[in-house]
Tab-separated table of C-alpha atoms in Angstrom:
chain	number	residue	atom	x	y	z
A	1	MET	CA	110.641	115.560	93.901
A	2	ASN	CA	113.955	114.061	92.574
A	3	THR	CA	114.209	115.506	88.788
A	4	HIS	CA	117.714	113.594	88.039
A	5	ARG	CA	116.230	110.289	88.148
A	6	SER	CA	119.756	108.106	88.407
A	7	VAL	CA	120.223	105.665	90.806
A	8	LEU	CA	123.221	102.842	91.621
A	9	ILE	CA	121.632	99.727	93.304
A	10	LEU	CA	124.380	97.923	95.412
A	11	GLY	CA	123.843	94.465	95.282
A	12	SER	CA	121.699	94.037	92.480
A	13	ARG	CA	121.498	90.526	91.721
A	14	GLY	CA	120.548	89.765	95.376
A	15	ARG	CA	116.450	89.599	96.150
A	16	LEU	CA	116.171	93.023	96.987
A	17	GLY	CA	118.398	94.409	94.504
A	18	ALA	CA	116.971	92.577	91.877
A	19	ALA	CA	113.334	93.682	92.483
A	20	LEU	CA	115.154	97.049	93.148
A	21	VAL	CA	116.379	97.093	89.767
A	22	HIS	CA	112.960	96.221	87.591
A	23	THR	CA	110.923	99.095	90.023
A	24	PHE	CA	113.048	101.448	89.629
A	25	ALA	CA	113.912	101.029	86.170
A	26	THR	CA	109.806	100.501	85.038
A	27	THR	CA	109.493	103.984	86.772
A	28	GLY	CA	111.810	105.581	84.304
A	29	TRP	CA	115.072	105.783	86.090
A	30	THR	CA	118.623	105.115	85.030
A	31	VAL	CA	119.740	102.607	86.859
A	32	HIS	CA	123.095	101.709	87.579
A	33	ALA	CA	122.842	97.898	88.991
A	34	GLN	CA	125.994	96.938	90.835
A	35	MET	CA	126.619	93.502	90.984
A	36	ARG	CA	130.091	90.562	90.904
A	37	ARG	CA	128.602	88.692	88.100
A	38	PRO	CA	126.899	89.640	84.539
A	39	LEU	CA	122.878	89.239	84.992
A	40	ASP	CA	121.838	86.064	83.143
A	41	THR	CA	119.328	87.849	80.735
A	42	PRO	CA	119.558	91.164	79.047
A	43	PRO	CA	119.073	94.095	81.115
A	44	ASP	CA	116.420	96.733	80.292
A	45	ALA	CA	117.561	99.591	77.889
A	46	ASN	CA	118.031	102.199	80.739
A	47	VAL	CA	119.751	99.503	82.966
A	48	ARG	CA	123.374	100.093	82.798
A	49	PRO	CA	125.597	96.844	84.774
A	50	VAL	CA	128.117	98.016	86.888
A	51	LEU	CA	130.371	94.750	87.217
A	52	ILE	CA	132.838	95.974	89.631
A	53	PRO	CA	132.976	94.343	93.059
A	54	MET	CA	132.369	96.708	96.539
A	55	THR	CA	136.224	96.485	96.994
A	56	GLU	CA	136.800	98.948	94.718
A	57	PRO	CA	134.452	101.751	95.969
A	58	ALA	CA	136.276	104.440	93.496
A	59	ARG	CA	135.960	102.604	90.443
A	60	ILE	CA	132.008	101.858	91.390
A	61	ALA	CA	131.639	105.391	92.144
A	62	ALA	CA	133.493	106.523	88.661
A	63	ALA	CA	130.962	104.234	86.578
A	64	ALA	CA	127.939	105.384	88.617
A	65	THR	CA	128.591	109.434	87.634
A	66	GLY	CA	125.421	111.241	87.811
A	67	ALA	CA	123.574	109.219	90.222
A	68	ARG	CA	121.910	110.925	93.003
A	69	VAL	CA	120.650	108.266	94.930
A	70	ILE	CA	122.367	104.807	96.259
A	71	VAL	CA	120.285	102.192	97.803
A	72	HIS	CA	122.449	99.584	99.764
A	73	ALA	CA	120.604	96.203	99.389
A	74	LEU	CA	124.012	93.886	99.893
A	75	ASN	CA	123.592	91.276	102.891
A	76	PRO	CA	125.971	88.702	103.735
A	77	ALA	CA	125.521	85.252	104.532
A	78	TYR	CA	124.309	85.087	108.127
A	79	THR	CA	128.033	83.004	109.107
A	80	ARG	CA	129.793	86.116	107.666
A	81	TRP	CA	127.752	89.184	109.022
A	82	GLU	CA	131.018	89.902	111.959
A	83	GLN	CA	132.935	90.054	109.015
A	84	GLU	CA	131.459	91.964	106.052
A	85	ALA	CA	128.570	93.785	107.138
A	86	MET	CA	130.608	97.082	108.396
A	87	LEU	CA	133.315	96.831	105.634
A	88	LEU	CA	130.260	96.746	103.126
A	89	MET	CA	128.565	99.876	104.717
A	90	GLN	CA	131.584	101.856	104.581
A	91	GLN	CA	132.559	100.900	101.211
A	92	ALA	CA	128.782	102.365	100.413
A	93	ILE	CA	129.343	105.208	102.618
A	94	GLU	CA	132.657	105.865	100.608
A	95	ILE	CA	130.691	105.504	96.897
A	96	ALA	CA	128.058	108.186	98.439
A	97	LEU	CA	130.418	111.043	99.347
A	98	ARG	CA	132.151	110.402	96.154
A	99	LEU	CA	128.919	110.940	94.090
A	100	ASN	CA	127.722	113.379	96.833
A	101	ALA	CA	124.206	111.115	96.577
A	102	ARG	CA	121.498	110.215	99.117
A	103	LEU	CA	122.304	106.590	100.603
A	104	ILE	CA	119.534	104.630	101.475
A	105	PHE	CA	119.585	101.448	103.393
A	106	ALA	CA	117.720	98.124	103.917
A	107	GLY	CA	117.062	97.692	107.448
A	108	ASN	CA	115.572	95.189	109.615
A	109	VAL	CA	114.168	94.287	112.783
A	110	TYR	CA	117.133	92.839	114.398
A	111	GLU	CA	118.250	96.384	116.254
A	112	PHE	CA	115.298	96.207	118.346
A	113	GLY	CA	116.952	92.857	120.458
A	114	ALA	CA	115.655	89.499	121.532
A	115	ASP	CA	112.831	91.109	123.614
A	116	LEU	CA	111.404	93.384	120.475
A	117	PRO	CA	107.971	94.887	121.868
A	118	GLU	CA	104.766	93.864	119.536
A	119	VAL	CA	104.552	97.612	117.783
A	120	LEU	CA	107.957	98.661	116.303
A	121	ASN	CA	108.198	102.546	115.150
A	122	GLU	CA	110.719	104.714	114.304
A	123	ARG	CA	111.167	105.646	118.228
A	124	THR	CA	111.507	102.081	119.544
A	125	PRO	CA	114.694	101.814	121.566
A	126	PHE	CA	117.272	99.785	120.473
A	127	ALA	CA	118.419	96.670	122.157
A	128	ALA	CA	121.995	95.575	121.585
A	129	ASN	CA	121.185	91.908	123.073
A	130	THR	CA	122.344	89.436	120.122
A	131	SER	CA	125.323	89.892	117.952
A	132	LYS	CA	123.023	90.364	115.061
A	133	ALA	CA	121.483	93.482	117.021
A	134	ARG	CA	125.026	94.761	117.787
A	135	ILE	CA	125.987	94.615	113.902
A	136	ARG	CA	123.139	96.472	112.860
A	137	ILE	CA	122.951	99.135	115.702
A	138	ALA	CA	126.794	99.441	114.258
A	139	LEU	CA	125.696	100.142	111.112
A	140	ASP	CA	122.824	102.686	112.148
A	141	GLN	CA	125.637	104.273	114.179
A	142	ALA	CA	127.950	104.700	111.488
A	143	LEU	CA	125.365	106.497	109.106
A	144	GLN	CA	125.050	108.875	111.711
A	145	ASP	CA	128.568	109.243	111.993
A	146	ALA	CA	129.124	109.979	108.455
A	147	ARG	CA	126.774	112.957	108.399
A	148	SER	CA	130.078	115.223	109.550
A	149	ARG	CA	131.505	114.062	106.454
A	150	GLY	CA	128.879	115.117	104.222
A	151	LEU	CA	126.903	111.954	104.191
A	152	ARG	CA	122.583	112.098	103.585
A	153	SER	CA	121.278	108.905	104.308
A	154	LEU	CA	118.114	106.884	105.426
A	155	VAL	CA	117.011	103.809	106.784
A	156	LEU	CA	114.033	101.897	105.449
A	157	ARG	CA	113.150	98.926	107.873
A	158	ALA	CA	110.987	96.174	106.637
A	159	GLY	CA	110.209	92.470	107.508
A	160	ASP	CA	111.190	89.186	106.311
A	161	PHE	CA	111.088	89.240	102.659
A	162	PHE	CA	108.681	87.296	99.979
A	163	GLY	CA	108.088	87.732	96.676
A	164	SER	CA	110.828	87.261	94.322
A	165	GLY	CA	114.142	85.483	94.352
A	166	ARG	CA	115.250	82.693	96.638
A	167	GLY	CA	117.030	82.517	100.234
A	168	SER	CA	114.275	83.562	102.409
A	169	TRP	CA	112.397	81.717	105.311
A	170	PHE	CA	109.341	81.492	103.188
A	171	ASP	CA	111.507	79.611	100.790
A	172	LEU	CA	114.108	77.995	102.785
A	173	ALA	CA	111.463	76.534	105.540
A	174	ILE	CA	108.126	77.231	105.093
A	175	VAL	CA	107.392	75.725	101.493
A	176	LYS	CA	110.779	73.633	101.372
A	177	ASP	CA	108.747	70.611	101.697
A	178	LEU	CA	105.361	71.595	99.861
A	179	ALA	CA	105.707	69.004	97.096
A	180	ARG	CA	105.639	66.414	99.478
A	181	GLY	CA	102.573	67.980	101.211
A	182	THR	CA	104.144	69.592	104.288
A	183	LEU	CA	104.347	72.873	105.369
A	184	LEU	CA	106.919	73.943	108.035
A	185	TYR	CA	106.749	76.849	110.218
A	186	PRO	CA	109.054	78.085	112.496
A	187	GLY	CA	107.384	79.189	115.345
A	188	PRO	CA	103.965	78.903	117.565
A	189	THR	CA	101.270	79.622	114.555
A	190	ASP	CA	99.016	82.168	116.381
A	191	ARG	CA	101.957	84.804	116.681
A	192	ALA	CA	102.183	88.164	114.449
A	193	HIS	CA	104.828	88.486	112.282
A	194	ALA	CA	106.482	91.378	109.851
A	195	TRP	CA	106.927	90.452	106.064
A	196	ALA	CA	107.616	92.066	102.904
A	197	TYR	CA	106.346	91.542	99.725
A	198	LEU	CA	109.178	92.757	97.611
A	199	PRO	CA	107.257	94.213	94.691
A	200	ASP	CA	105.515	96.387	97.486
A	201	LEU	CA	108.893	96.780	99.280
A	202	ALA	CA	110.542	98.020	95.775
A	203	ARG	CA	107.750	100.843	95.044
A	204	ALA	CA	108.041	102.043	98.582
A	205	PHE	CA	112.327	102.830	97.818
A	206	GLU	CA	111.217	104.435	94.656
A	207	ARG	CA	108.886	106.480	96.036
A	208	MET	CA	111.445	107.836	98.765
A	209	ALA	CA	114.200	108.371	96.456
A	210	ASP	CA	111.618	110.738	94.302
A	211	ARG	CA	110.905	112.695	97.364
A	212	GLU	CA	114.710	112.086	99.099
A	213	SER	CA	115.394	116.042	98.835
A	214	ALA	CA	112.970	116.778	101.171
A	215	LEU	CA	113.638	114.315	103.666
A	216	PRO	CA	116.560	114.987	106.656
A	217	ASP	CA	119.749	114.177	106.459
A	218	PHE	CA	119.729	111.103	108.174
A	219	ALA	CA	115.876	109.603	109.060
A	220	ARG	CA	114.566	106.188	109.939
A	221	TYR	CA	111.445	104.914	108.381
A	222	HIS	CA	109.352	101.663	108.401
A	223	PHE	CA	107.616	99.974	105.969
A	224	ALA	CA	104.740	98.271	107.614
A	225	GLY	CA	104.385	95.533	104.652
A	226	HIS	CA	102.284	92.249	105.677
A	227	THR	CA	101.841	91.452	109.627
A	228	LEU	CA	100.801	87.908	109.474
A	229	THR	CA	100.027	85.052	112.326
A	230	GLY	CA	101.403	81.564	110.979
A	231	GLN	CA	97.743	80.611	110.602
A	232	MET	CA	97.153	83.462	108.282
A	233	LEU	CA	100.113	82.736	106.133
A	234	LEU	CA	99.729	78.863	105.670
A	235	ASP	CA	95.794	79.213	105.149
A	236	SER	CA	96.846	81.617	102.348
A	237	ILE	CA	99.327	79.457	101.003
A	238	GLU	CA	96.239	76.378	100.912
A	239	THR	CA	94.485	79.220	99.090
A	240	ALA	CA	96.820	79.501	96.355
A	241	MET	CA	97.537	75.953	95.833
A	242	LYS	CA	94.195	74.439	96.570
A	243	PRO	CA	95.743	70.921	97.570
A	244	GLU	CA	93.262	68.019	97.423
A	245	ARG	CA	94.263	67.332	100.700
A	246	PRO	CA	94.653	69.773	103.744
A	247	TYR	CA	98.800	70.050	104.093
A	248	ARG	CA	100.317	68.500	107.280
A	249	ARG	CA	101.689	71.714	109.010
A	250	LYS	CA	104.863	71.636	111.381
A	251	GLN	CA	107.119	73.494	113.374
A	252	LEU	CA	110.950	73.909	112.785
A	253	PRO	CA	112.965	71.628	115.007
A	254	TRP	CA	114.658	74.657	117.526
A	255	GLY	CA	115.958	72.454	120.336
A	256	LEU	CA	117.767	70.026	117.729
A	257	ILE	CA	118.898	72.962	115.973
A	258	GLY	CA	120.328	74.866	119.214
A	259	ALA	CA	121.614	71.415	119.680
A	260	VAL	CA	123.596	70.818	116.487
A	261	GLY	CA	124.547	74.658	116.632
A	262	ARG	CA	127.367	74.192	119.152
A	263	ILE	CA	129.541	72.187	116.869
A	264	TYR	CA	128.050	73.716	113.506
A	265	ARG	CA	128.354	77.512	113.251
A	266	PRO	CA	125.620	78.080	110.323
A	267	TRP	CA	123.045	76.448	112.715
A	268	ALA	CA	124.117	78.328	115.395
A	269	ALA	CA	123.719	81.665	113.482
A	270	LEU	CA	120.383	80.379	112.659
A	271	HIS	CA	119.218	79.597	116.220
A	272	GLU	CA	119.867	83.174	117.610
A	273	MET	CA	116.951	84.050	115.401
A	274	ALA	CA	114.023	82.025	117.033
A	275	TYR	CA	112.836	85.119	118.923
A	276	LEU	CA	111.547	86.394	115.765
A	277	TRP	CA	109.061	83.687	115.490
A	278	GLN	CA	108.358	83.649	119.209
A	279	ARG	CA	107.538	87.455	120.109
A	280	PRO	CA	104.488	88.785	118.075
A	281	HIS	CA	105.665	91.906	116.217
A	282	ARG	CA	104.558	94.603	113.480
A	283	LEU	CA	106.099	97.599	111.822
A	284	ASP	CA	104.112	100.678	112.281
A	285	GLY	CA	104.344	102.104	108.780
A	286	GLN	CA	102.835	105.820	109.561
A	287	ALA	CA	106.175	107.715	109.418
A	288	LEU	CA	106.681	106.201	105.370
A	289	ARG	CA	103.259	107.360	104.492
A	290	ASP	CA	103.305	110.959	105.822
A	291	VAL	CA	106.194	110.901	103.328
A	292	ILE	CA	105.198	108.644	100.139
A	293	GLY	CA	101.455	108.484	100.782
A	294	ILE	CA	99.700	105.232	100.899
A	295	GLU	CA	102.232	102.725	101.215
A	296	PRO	CA	102.013	99.867	98.192
A	297	HIS	CA	100.107	96.748	99.784
A	298	THR	CA	99.287	93.973	97.632
A	299	PRO	CA	96.516	91.482	99.244
A	300	VAL	CA	98.269	88.841	100.898
A	301	ASP	CA	96.309	86.263	99.043
A	302	GLN	CA	97.623	87.659	95.290
A	303	ALA	CA	100.908	88.237	96.953
A	304	ILE	CA	101.105	84.821	98.097
A	305	GLY	CA	100.312	83.083	94.882
A	306	ASP	CA	102.762	85.371	92.921
A	307	THR	CA	105.189	84.236	95.427
A	308	LEU	CA	104.461	80.556	94.991
A	309	HIS	CA	104.233	80.771	91.048
A	310	ARG	CA	107.628	82.373	90.702
A	311	LEU	CA	109.205	79.521	92.939
A	312	GLY	CA	108.034	77.137	90.173
A	313	PHE	CA	105.014	75.246	92.033
A	314	ALA	CA	102.231	73.847	89.984
A	315	GLY	CA	98.689	75.242	91.028
A	316	SER	CA	99.392	78.484	91.851
A	317	VAL	CA	98.067	81.499	90.254
A	318	PRO	CA	100.358	84.471	89.003
A	319	ALA	CA	99.768	87.755	90.645
A	320	ASP	CA	99.312	90.583	88.166
A	321	THR	CA	102.684	91.927	89.041
A	322	ALA	CA	102.430	95.300	87.157
A	323	ARG	CA	99.422	96.093	89.584
A	324	ALA	CA	101.003	94.641	92.500
A	325	GLY	CA	104.093	97.068	92.341
A	326	GLY	CA	101.932	100.406	92.100
A	327	ALA	CA	99.127	98.846	94.571
A	328	ALA	CA	97.991	101.664	96.864
């Protein structure tokens, strides 16, 4: 167990970062919360805002003196990955080396490429056949290469986020037109898709951080989260909302997105990810469970209800978030 419970969260205002700050703080850690802008509300007593940009890693390290674990939760906009992703990783590595801290990176499934198999575990080979896959593979390699400089790092890979915050497929597409009685799913509704409910994922990060001293200098782990077909997800939304009449269900117009993407770069970046909704996939979390025990797992209807409540949809039922964070 980590007896010196001090953590630095890089990207504390993001969806994952905010969930991590809350979870680490409420489980007794001293949290150094790196962000560019102040929090909208006063932080918890054991949260110490670090209002320093990533372009100044030495200052961040000095402000977070004593942190034994760093979580890299930064994620550039889709259209800025090529310019920013590797730079952010290099800055995170520099901070970790200055602090002699374990670096935990929030990973995803992009490394497995456009032909990803149905079951993804830590031994599944990478496939550099999309631009996002190539970038993610390079980030993974940067962590491994830094071992020669003394870096100790871990990757915790998860599916698409839902739960708190905005900016995910869930709120930007699926429930975007919910108030008008429409659900918009990005693919065929019979394909399994990997999802991560953020309060559960944050709790898994905390448990891993608490045990990091017993883990290898570099290792990857998968967070199983929720594996849901489109039908299961949309049905759960209706269960939470209890509409007077069933919602209209539509699919995202990928053909139109691809056509517009030829002249509008953000849509081109979006179109490249269409395969994730065409190919069924799930994350095998056995290796993670071997480390942390039973994976935090909020029942899907409770998690969906909480997500809709956080997004402000009337009629949805809030989850018991305290129970969600520690569900096992």
